[in-house]
Short mmCIF file of C-alpha atoms and ligand atoms in Angstrom, two decimals:
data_model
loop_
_atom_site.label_atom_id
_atom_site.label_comp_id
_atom_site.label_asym_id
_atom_site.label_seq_id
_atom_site.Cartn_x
_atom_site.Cartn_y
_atom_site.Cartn_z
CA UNK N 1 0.00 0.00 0.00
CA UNK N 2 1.28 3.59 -1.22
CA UNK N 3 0.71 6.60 0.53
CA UNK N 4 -0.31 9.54 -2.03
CA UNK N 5 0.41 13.10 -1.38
CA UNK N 6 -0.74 16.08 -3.65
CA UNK N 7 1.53 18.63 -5.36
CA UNK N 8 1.10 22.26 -4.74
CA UNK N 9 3.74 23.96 -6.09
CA UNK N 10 4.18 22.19 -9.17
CA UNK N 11 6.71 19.51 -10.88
CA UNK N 12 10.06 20.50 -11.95
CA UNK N 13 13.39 18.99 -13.47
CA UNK N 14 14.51 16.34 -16.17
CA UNK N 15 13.95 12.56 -16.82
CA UNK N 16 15.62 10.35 -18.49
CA UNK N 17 12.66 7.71 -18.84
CA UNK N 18 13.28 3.92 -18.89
CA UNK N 19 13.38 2.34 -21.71
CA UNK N 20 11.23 1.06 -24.51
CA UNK N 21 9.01 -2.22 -23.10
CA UNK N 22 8.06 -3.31 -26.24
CA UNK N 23 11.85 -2.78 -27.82
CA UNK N 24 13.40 -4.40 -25.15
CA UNK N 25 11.32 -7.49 -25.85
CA UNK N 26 11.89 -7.90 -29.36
CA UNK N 27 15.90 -7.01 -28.61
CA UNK N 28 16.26 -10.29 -26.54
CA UNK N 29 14.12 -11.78 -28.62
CA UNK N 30 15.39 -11.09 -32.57
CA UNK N 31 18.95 -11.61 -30.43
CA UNK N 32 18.24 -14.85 -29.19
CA UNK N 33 17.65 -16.16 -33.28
CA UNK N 34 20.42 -14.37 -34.30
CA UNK N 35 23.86 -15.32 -35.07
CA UNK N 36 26.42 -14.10 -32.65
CA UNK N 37 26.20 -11.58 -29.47
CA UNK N 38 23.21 -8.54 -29.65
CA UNK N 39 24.41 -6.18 -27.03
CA UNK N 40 21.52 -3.96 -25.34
CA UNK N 41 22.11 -0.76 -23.55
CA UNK N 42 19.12 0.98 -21.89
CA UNK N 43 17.00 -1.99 -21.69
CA UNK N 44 13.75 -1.95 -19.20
CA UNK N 45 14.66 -4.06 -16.25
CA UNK N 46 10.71 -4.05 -15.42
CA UNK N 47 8.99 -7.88 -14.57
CA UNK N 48 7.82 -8.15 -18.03
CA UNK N 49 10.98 -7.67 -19.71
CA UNK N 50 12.27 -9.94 -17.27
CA UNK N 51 10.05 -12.85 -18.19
CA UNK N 52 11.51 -12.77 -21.82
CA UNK N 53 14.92 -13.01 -20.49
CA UNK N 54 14.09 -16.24 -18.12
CA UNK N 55 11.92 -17.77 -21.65
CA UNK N 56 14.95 -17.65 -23.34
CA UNK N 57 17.36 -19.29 -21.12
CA UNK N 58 14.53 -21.86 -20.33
CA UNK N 59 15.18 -22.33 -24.40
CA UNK N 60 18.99 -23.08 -23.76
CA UNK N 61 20.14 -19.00 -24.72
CA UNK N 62 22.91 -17.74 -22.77
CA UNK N 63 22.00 -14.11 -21.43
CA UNK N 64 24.14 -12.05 -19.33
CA UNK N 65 22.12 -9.10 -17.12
CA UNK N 66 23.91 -6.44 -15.52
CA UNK N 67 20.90 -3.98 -14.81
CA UNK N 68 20.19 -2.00 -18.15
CA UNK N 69 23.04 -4.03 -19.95
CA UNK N 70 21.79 -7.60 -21.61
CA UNK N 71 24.15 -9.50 -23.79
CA UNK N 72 22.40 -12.19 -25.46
CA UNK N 73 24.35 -14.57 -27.12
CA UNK N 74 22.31 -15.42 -29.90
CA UNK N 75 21.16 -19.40 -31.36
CA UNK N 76 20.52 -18.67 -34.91
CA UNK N 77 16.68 -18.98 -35.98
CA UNK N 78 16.96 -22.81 -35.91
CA UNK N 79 19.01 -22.85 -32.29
CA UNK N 80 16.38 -22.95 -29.62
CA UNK N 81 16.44 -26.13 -27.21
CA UNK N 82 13.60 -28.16 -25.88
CA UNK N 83 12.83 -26.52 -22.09
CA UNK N 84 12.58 -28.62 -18.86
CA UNK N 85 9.62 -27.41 -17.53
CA UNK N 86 7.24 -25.13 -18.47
CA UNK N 87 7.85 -21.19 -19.45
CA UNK N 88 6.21 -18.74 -17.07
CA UNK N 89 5.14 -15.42 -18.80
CA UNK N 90 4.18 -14.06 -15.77
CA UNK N 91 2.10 -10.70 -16.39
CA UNK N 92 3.30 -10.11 -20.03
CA UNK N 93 0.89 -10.42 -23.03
CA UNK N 94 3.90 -9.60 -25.72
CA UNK N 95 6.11 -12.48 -24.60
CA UNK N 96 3.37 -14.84 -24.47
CA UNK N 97 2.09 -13.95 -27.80
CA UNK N 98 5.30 -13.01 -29.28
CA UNK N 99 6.95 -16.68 -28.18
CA UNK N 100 3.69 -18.03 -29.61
CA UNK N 101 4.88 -17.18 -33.47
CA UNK N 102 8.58 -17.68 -32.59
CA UNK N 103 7.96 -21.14 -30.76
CA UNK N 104 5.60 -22.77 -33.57
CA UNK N 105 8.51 -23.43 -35.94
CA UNK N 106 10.49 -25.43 -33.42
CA UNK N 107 11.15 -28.79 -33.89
CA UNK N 108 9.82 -29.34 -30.17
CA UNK N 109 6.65 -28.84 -27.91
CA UNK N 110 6.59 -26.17 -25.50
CA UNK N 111 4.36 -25.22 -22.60
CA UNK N 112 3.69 -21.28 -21.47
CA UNK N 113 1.99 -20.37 -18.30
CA UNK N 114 0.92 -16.62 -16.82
CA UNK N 115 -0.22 -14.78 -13.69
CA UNK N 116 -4.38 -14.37 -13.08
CA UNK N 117 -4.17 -11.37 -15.42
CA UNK N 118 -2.40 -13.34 -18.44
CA UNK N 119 -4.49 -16.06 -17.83
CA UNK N 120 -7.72 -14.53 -18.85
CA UNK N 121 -6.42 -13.24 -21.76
CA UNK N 122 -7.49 -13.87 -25.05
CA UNK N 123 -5.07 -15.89 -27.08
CA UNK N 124 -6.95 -17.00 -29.59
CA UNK N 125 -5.90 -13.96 -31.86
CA UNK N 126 -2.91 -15.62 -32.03
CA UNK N 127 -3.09 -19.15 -32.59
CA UNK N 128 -6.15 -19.16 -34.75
CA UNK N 129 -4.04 -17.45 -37.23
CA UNK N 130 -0.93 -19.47 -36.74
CA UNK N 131 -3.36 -22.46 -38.34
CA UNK N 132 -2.84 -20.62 -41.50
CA UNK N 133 1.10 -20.97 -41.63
CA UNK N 134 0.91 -24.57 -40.15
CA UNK N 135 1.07 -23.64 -36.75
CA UNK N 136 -0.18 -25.57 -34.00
CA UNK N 137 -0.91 -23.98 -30.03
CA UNK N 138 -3.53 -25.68 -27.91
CA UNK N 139 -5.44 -23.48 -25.36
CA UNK N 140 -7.43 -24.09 -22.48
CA UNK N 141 -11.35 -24.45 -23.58
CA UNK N 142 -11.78 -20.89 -22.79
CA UNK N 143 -8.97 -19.69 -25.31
CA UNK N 144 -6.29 -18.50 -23.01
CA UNK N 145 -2.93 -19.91 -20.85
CA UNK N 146 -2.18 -22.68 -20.43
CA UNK N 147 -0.67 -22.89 -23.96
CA UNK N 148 0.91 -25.98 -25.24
CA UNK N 149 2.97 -25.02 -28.73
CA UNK N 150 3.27 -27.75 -30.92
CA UNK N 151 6.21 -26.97 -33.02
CA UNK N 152 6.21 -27.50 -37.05
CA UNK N 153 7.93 -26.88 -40.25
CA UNK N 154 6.00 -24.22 -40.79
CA UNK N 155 4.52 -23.02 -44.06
CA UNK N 156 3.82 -19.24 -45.74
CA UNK N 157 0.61 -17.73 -46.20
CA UNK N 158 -1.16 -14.59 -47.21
CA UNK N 159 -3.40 -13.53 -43.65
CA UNK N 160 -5.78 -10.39 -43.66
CA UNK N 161 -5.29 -9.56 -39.66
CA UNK N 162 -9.32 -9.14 -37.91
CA UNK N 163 -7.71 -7.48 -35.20
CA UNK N 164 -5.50 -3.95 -34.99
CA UNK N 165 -2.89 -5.88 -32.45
CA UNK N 166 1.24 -5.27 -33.19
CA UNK N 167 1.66 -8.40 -30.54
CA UNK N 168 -0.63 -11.04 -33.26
CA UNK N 169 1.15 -8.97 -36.40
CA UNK N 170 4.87 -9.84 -34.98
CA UNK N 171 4.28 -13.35 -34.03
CA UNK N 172 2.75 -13.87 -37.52
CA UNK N 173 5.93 -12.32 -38.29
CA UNK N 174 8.39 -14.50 -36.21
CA UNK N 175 6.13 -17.66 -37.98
CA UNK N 176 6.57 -16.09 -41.48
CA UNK N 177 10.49 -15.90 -41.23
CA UNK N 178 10.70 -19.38 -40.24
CA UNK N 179 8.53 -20.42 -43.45
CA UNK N 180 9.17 -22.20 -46.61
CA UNK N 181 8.42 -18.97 -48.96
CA UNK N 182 7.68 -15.50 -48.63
CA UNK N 183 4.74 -14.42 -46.58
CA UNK N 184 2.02 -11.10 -46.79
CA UNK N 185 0.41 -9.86 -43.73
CA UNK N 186 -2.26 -7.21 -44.07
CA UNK N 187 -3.46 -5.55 -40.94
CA UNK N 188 -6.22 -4.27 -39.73
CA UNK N 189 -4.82 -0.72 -39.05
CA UNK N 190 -1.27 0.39 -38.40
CA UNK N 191 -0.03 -1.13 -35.10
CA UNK N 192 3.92 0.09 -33.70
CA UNK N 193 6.58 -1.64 -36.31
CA UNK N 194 9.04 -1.88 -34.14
CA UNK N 195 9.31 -6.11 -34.65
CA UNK N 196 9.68 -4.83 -38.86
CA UNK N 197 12.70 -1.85 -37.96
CA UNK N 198 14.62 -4.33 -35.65
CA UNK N 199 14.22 -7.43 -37.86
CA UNK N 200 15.46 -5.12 -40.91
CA UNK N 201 18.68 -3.96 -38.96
CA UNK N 202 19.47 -7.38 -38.13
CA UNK N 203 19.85 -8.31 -41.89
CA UNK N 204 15.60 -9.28 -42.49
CA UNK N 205 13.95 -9.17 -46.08
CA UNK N 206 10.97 -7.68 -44.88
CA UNK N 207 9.54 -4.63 -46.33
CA UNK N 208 5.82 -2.39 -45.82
CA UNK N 209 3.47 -1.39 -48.21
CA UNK N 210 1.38 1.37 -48.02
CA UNK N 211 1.50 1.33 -43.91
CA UNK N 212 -0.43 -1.91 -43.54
CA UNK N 213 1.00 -4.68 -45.70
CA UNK N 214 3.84 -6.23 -44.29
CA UNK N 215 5.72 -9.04 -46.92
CA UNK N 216 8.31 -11.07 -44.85
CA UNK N 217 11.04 -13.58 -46.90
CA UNK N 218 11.77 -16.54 -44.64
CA UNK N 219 14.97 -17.62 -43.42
CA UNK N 220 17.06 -14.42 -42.99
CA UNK N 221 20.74 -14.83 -41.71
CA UNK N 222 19.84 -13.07 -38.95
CA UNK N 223 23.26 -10.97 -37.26
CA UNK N 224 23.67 -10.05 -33.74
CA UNK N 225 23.83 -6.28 -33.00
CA UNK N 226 24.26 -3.17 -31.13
CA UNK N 227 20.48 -2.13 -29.68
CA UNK N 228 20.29 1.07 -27.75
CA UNK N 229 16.34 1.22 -26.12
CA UNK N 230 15.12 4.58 -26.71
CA UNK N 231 13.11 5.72 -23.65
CA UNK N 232 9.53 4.69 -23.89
CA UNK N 233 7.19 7.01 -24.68
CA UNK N 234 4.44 4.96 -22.38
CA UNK N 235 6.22 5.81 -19.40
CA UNK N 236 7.28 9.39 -20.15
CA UNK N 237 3.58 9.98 -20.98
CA UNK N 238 2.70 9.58 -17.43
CA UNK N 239 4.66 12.64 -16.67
CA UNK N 240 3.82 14.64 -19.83
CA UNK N 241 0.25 14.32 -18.11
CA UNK N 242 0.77 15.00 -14.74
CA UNK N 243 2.90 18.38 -15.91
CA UNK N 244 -0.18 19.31 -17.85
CA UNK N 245 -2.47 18.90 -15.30
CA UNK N 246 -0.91 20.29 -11.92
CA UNK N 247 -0.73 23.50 -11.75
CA UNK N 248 3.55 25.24 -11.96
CA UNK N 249 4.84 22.66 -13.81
CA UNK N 250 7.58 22.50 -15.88
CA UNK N 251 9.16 19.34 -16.89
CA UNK N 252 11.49 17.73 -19.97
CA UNK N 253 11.54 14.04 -20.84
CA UNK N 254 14.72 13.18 -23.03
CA UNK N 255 15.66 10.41 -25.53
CA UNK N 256 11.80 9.61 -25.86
CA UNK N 257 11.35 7.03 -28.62
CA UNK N 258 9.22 9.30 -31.22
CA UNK N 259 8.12 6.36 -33.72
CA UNK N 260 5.01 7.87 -34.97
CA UNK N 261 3.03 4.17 -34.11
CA UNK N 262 3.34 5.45 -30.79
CA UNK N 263 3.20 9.13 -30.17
CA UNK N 264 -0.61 9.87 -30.25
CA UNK N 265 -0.52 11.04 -26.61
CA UNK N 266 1.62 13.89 -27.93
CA UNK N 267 -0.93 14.74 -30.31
CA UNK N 268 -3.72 14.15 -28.59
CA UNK N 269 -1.83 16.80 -25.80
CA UNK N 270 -1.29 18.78 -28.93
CA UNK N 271 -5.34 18.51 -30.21
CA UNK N 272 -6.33 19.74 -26.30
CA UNK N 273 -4.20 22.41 -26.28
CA UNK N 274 -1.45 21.74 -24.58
CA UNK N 275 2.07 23.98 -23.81
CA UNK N 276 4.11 20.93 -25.03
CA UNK N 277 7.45 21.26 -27.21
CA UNK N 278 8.99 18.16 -29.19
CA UNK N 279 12.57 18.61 -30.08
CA UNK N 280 13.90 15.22 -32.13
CA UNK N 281 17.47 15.04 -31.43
CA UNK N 282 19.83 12.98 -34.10
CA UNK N 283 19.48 9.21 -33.54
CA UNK N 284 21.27 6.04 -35.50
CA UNK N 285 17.85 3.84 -35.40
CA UNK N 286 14.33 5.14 -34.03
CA UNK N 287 13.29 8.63 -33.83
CA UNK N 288 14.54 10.35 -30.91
CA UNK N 289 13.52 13.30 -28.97
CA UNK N 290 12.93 15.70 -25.85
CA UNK N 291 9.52 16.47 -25.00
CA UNK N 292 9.50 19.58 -22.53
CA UNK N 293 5.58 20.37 -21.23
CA UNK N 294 4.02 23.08 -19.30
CA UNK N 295 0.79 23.50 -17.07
CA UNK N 296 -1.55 23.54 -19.41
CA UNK N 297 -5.42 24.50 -20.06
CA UNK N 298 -6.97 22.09 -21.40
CA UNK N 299 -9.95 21.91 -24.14
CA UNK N 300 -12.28 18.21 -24.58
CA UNK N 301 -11.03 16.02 -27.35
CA UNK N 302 -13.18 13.43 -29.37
CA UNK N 303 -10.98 9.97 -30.12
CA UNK N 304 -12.04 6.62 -32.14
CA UNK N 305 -10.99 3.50 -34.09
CA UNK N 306 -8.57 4.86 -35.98
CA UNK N 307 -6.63 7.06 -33.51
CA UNK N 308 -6.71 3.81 -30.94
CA UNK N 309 -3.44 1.95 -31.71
CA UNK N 310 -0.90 4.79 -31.81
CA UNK N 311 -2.66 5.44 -28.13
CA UNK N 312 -3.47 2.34 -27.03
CA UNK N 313 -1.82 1.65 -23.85
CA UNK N 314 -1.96 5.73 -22.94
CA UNK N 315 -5.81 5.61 -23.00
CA UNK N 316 -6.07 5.70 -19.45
CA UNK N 317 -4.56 9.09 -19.83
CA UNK N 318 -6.03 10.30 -21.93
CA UNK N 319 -9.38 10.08 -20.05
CA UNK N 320 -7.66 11.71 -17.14
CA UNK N 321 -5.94 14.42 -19.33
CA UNK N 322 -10.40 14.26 -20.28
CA UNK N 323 -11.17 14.74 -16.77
CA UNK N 324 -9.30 17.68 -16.27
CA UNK N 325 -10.58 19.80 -19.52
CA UNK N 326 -13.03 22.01 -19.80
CA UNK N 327 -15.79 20.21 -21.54
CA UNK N 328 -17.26 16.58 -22.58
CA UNK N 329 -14.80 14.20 -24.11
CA UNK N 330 -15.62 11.24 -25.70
CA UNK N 331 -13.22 7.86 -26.50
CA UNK N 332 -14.90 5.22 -28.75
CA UNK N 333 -13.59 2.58 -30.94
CA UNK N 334 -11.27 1.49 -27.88
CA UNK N 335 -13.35 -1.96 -27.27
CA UNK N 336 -9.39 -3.68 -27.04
CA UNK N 337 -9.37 -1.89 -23.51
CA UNK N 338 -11.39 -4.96 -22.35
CA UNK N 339 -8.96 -7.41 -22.64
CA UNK N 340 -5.87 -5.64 -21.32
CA UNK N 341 -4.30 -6.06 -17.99
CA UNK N 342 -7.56 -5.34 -16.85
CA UNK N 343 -10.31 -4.35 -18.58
CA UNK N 344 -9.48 -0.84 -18.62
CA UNK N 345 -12.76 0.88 -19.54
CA UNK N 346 -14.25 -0.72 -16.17
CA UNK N 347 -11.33 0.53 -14.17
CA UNK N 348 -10.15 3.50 -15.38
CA UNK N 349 -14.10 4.52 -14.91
CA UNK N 350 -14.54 3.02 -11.77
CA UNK N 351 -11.02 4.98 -10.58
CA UNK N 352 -11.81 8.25 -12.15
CA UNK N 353 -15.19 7.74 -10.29
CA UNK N 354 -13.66 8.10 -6.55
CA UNK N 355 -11.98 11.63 -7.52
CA UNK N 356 -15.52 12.82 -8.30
CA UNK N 357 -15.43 12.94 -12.09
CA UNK N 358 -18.55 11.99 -14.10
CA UNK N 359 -17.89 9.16 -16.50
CA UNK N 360 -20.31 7.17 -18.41
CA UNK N 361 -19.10 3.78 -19.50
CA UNK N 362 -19.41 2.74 -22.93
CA UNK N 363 -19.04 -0.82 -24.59
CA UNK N 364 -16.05 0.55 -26.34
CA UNK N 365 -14.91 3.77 -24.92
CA UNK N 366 -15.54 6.61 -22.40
CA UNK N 367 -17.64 9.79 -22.30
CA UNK N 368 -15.83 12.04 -19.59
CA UNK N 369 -17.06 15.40 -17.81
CA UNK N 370 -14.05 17.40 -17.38
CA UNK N 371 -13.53 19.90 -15.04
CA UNK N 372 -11.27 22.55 -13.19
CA UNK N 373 -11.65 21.01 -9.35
CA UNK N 374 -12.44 17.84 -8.39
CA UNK N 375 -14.44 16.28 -4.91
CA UNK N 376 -12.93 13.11 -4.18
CA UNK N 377 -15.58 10.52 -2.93
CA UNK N 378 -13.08 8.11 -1.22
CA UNK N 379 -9.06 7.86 -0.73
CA UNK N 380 -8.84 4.52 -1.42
CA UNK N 381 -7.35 3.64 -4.90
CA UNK N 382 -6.71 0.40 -6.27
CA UNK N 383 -4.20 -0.65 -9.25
CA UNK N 384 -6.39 -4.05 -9.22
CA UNK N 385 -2.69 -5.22 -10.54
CA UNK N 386 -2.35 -3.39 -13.39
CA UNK N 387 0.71 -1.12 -13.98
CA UNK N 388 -0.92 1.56 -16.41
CA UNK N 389 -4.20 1.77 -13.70
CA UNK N 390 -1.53 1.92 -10.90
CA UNK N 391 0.59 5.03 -12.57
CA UNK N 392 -2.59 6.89 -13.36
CA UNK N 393 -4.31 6.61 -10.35
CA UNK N 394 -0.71 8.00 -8.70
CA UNK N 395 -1.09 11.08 -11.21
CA UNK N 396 -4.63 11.43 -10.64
CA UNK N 397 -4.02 11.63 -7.10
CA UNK N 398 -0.86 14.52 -6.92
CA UNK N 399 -4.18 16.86 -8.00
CA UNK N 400 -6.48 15.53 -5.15
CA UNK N 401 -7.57 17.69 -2.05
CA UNK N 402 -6.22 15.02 0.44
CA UNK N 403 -3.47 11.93 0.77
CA UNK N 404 -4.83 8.93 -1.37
CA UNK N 405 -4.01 5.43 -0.85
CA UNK N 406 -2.76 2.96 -3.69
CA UNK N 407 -3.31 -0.79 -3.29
CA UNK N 408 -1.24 -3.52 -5.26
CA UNK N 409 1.01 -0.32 -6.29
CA UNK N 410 3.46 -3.34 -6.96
CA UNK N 411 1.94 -4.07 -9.96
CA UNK N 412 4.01 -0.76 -11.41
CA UNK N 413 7.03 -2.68 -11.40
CA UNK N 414 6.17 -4.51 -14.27
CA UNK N 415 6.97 -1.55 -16.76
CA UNK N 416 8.11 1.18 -14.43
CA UNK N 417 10.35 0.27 -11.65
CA UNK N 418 11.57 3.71 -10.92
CA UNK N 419 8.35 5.11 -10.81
CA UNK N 420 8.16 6.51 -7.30
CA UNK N 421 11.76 7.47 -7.67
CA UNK N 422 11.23 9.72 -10.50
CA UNK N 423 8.30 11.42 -9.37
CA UNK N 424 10.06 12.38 -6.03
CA UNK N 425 13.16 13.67 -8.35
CA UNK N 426 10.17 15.80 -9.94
CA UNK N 427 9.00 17.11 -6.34
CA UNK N 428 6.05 14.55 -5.94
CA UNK N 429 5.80 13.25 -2.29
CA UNK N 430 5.08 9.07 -1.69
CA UNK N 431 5.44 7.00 1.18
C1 S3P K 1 2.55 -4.27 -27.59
C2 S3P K 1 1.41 -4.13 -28.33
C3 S3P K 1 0.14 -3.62 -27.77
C4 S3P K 1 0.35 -2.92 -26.44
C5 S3P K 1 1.27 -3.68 -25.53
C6 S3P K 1 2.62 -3.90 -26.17
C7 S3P K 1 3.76 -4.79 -28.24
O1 S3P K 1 -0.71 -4.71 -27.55
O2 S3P K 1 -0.88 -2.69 -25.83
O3 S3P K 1 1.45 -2.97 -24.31
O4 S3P K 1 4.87 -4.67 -27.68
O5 S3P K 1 3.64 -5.32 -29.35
P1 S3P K 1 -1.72 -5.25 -28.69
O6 S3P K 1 -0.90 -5.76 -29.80
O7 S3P K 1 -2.50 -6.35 -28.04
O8 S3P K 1 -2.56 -4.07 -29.06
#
């Protein structure tokens, strides 16, 4: 249990933010079936990052960890070994679904296993569409973990994606490379391509049409290399809220990855008006910037389908960025909140809720009453074990009238382990 203060006179400083989640995945990963050492710098030590490292040395990899530096001393596509028991994916959806596509063109059966969360989580997106290149994963009868991945020699195939998911597009991917000819994957709507950039600078054939359709050539001679995480823009966006919001702030976020698949919370900031300054700064691989923000006025915003995946995980925000405008906003088109973490419609609602703000719950989205000053109707928060709900909720609360309390604030560690630590750099008080 956290103890919450408010901020009255304001965040200040500079951040350097941890780094990309979803890079630091695919860097052990694309290592691990590479030839030769990948060295990472800046990689997220969070739980979920973690859980790829253990998967892989389950698989026989050699990793070395020394905090934010992983060498991973890569197999080659066809290296993997059999494990000895079964992999744990603890809270992460992009290793489980990721190791899905890489796993299916082993020569050997594996087993993966989550937390409660991962567990409930749909998986079918996944292995339905493995069928198509010859995969084979068998789920529990409800279509989640326990997953039992029957490996193949897999086979290519041309799949129209029903879903707008970057976790079901790169595990097609990781199937398609291990093929016997080239492969097309059209999604549904442009999802973050960081699984196409990485694969590309490790020597991949794979190249994007028009945004969307993705054409992969199997069996690449895959070469280790030098991967420097750019900081995620996920976490920073926590803070480029919460310097909107309360009131004297001033704070700068640097080396934020600026990949355009993920920077709608900087335009939706931009849309509502807010003081907010990108300057990209020069950068070998992914875009690169510092992102300096101010206390801000806010106006509503209208968001749907098509604005969803380059926001997805920052939706929570931007309902509280909502809450704090003058005006009704409205979110629709964001039905994937459902199967999340949590389902984050119900509890980014049912959270906004105890600081007083009117929300009405949709079946895919949000319609939020913003406003200046809020009431708060109880101090008792909950994370209900879900990072993105416990960071918010910590925002939310540095404009409340009163200390808050968090519950399961552990569940933060899983993509933010400095959290706390960088908020108090900022001025915000925790205990
Ligand atoms: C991720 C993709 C997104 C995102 C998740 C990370 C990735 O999930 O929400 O936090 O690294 O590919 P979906 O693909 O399910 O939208």
């Amino acid at each position: 249990m956290k103890t919450l203060h408010p901020v009255t006179k304001g965040l200040h400083g500079r951040l350097i933010v941890p780094g990309d989640k979803s890079i630091s995945h695919r860097a052990v990963m694309i290592g691990a079936l590479s030839d030769g050492p990948t060295e990472i710098s800046h990689f997220l030590t969070g739980d979920d990052c973690e859980s790829t490292i253990n998967a892989f040395r389950a698989l026989g990899v050699q990793i070395e960890q020394d905090g934010e530096r992983v060498l991973v001393h890569g197999k080659g596509i066809s290296g993997l070994k059999k494990p000895t028991h079964p992999l744990a994916m603890g809270n992460s959806g992009t290793t489980t679904r990721l190791m899905m596509g890489i796993l299916a063109g082993t020569n050997f059966t594996s087993e993966l296993i989550g937390d409660q969360s991962l567990q409930r989580r749909p998986m079918e997106r996944v292995s339905i569409p493995l069928q198509m290149f010859g995969g084979e994963v068998v789920l529990s009868p409800h279509g989640t973990l326990p997953a039992k991945v029957i490996g193949h020699q897999l086979h290519h195939a041309n799949y129209q994606m029903t879903v707008a998911s970057a976790q079901v597009k790169s595990a097609l991917i990781f199937a398609a490379l291990q093929a016997d000819g080239p492969s097309t994957i059209i999604e549904k709507l442009p999802t973050r391509d960081h699984t196409e950039i990485m694969l590309r600078q490790f020597g991949a054939d794979i190249k994007t049409v028009d945004h969307q359709r993705i054409i992969v050539r199997p069996q690449p001679h895959l070469r280790g290399q030098a991967v420097e995480v750019p900081g995620d823009v996920s976490s920073a966006a926590f803070f480029l809220v919460a310097g909107a919001i309360i009131p004297h702030s001033d704070i700068t976020l640097e080396h934020v990855n600026l990949n355009p698949t993920r920077t709608g919370i900087i335009r939706v900031l931009q849309k509502m008006g807010a003081r907010i300054v990108v300057e990209e700064v020069p950068s070998a691989g992914e875009p690169l910037g510092n992102i300096r923000i101010m206390t801000s006025e806010l106006s509503p915003i209208e968001i749907g389908a098509a604005d969803i995946p380059s926001v997805i995980d920052e939706l929570p925000l931007v309902a509280l960025l909502a809450a704090c405008a003058g005006g009704q906003s409205k979110i629709t088109g964001a039905q994937e909140l459902r199967v999340k973490e949590t389902d984050r419609i119900k509890t980014v609602v049912t959270e906004l809720r105890k600081f007083g703000v009117t929300v009405t719950e949709l079946a895919d989205g949000m319609i939020i009453e913003g406003r200046q000053e809020w009431a708060e109707e109880t101090v008792k928060l909950d994370s209900y074990g879900d990072h993105r709900i416990g960071m918010m909720d910590v925002i939310a609360s540095l404009k409340a009238h009163q200390e808050m309390l968090l519950a399961n604030d552990q569940a933060i560690n899983v993509s933010y382990p400095g959290f706390f630590a960088d908020l108090s750099l900022l001025g915000g008080k925790t205990k």
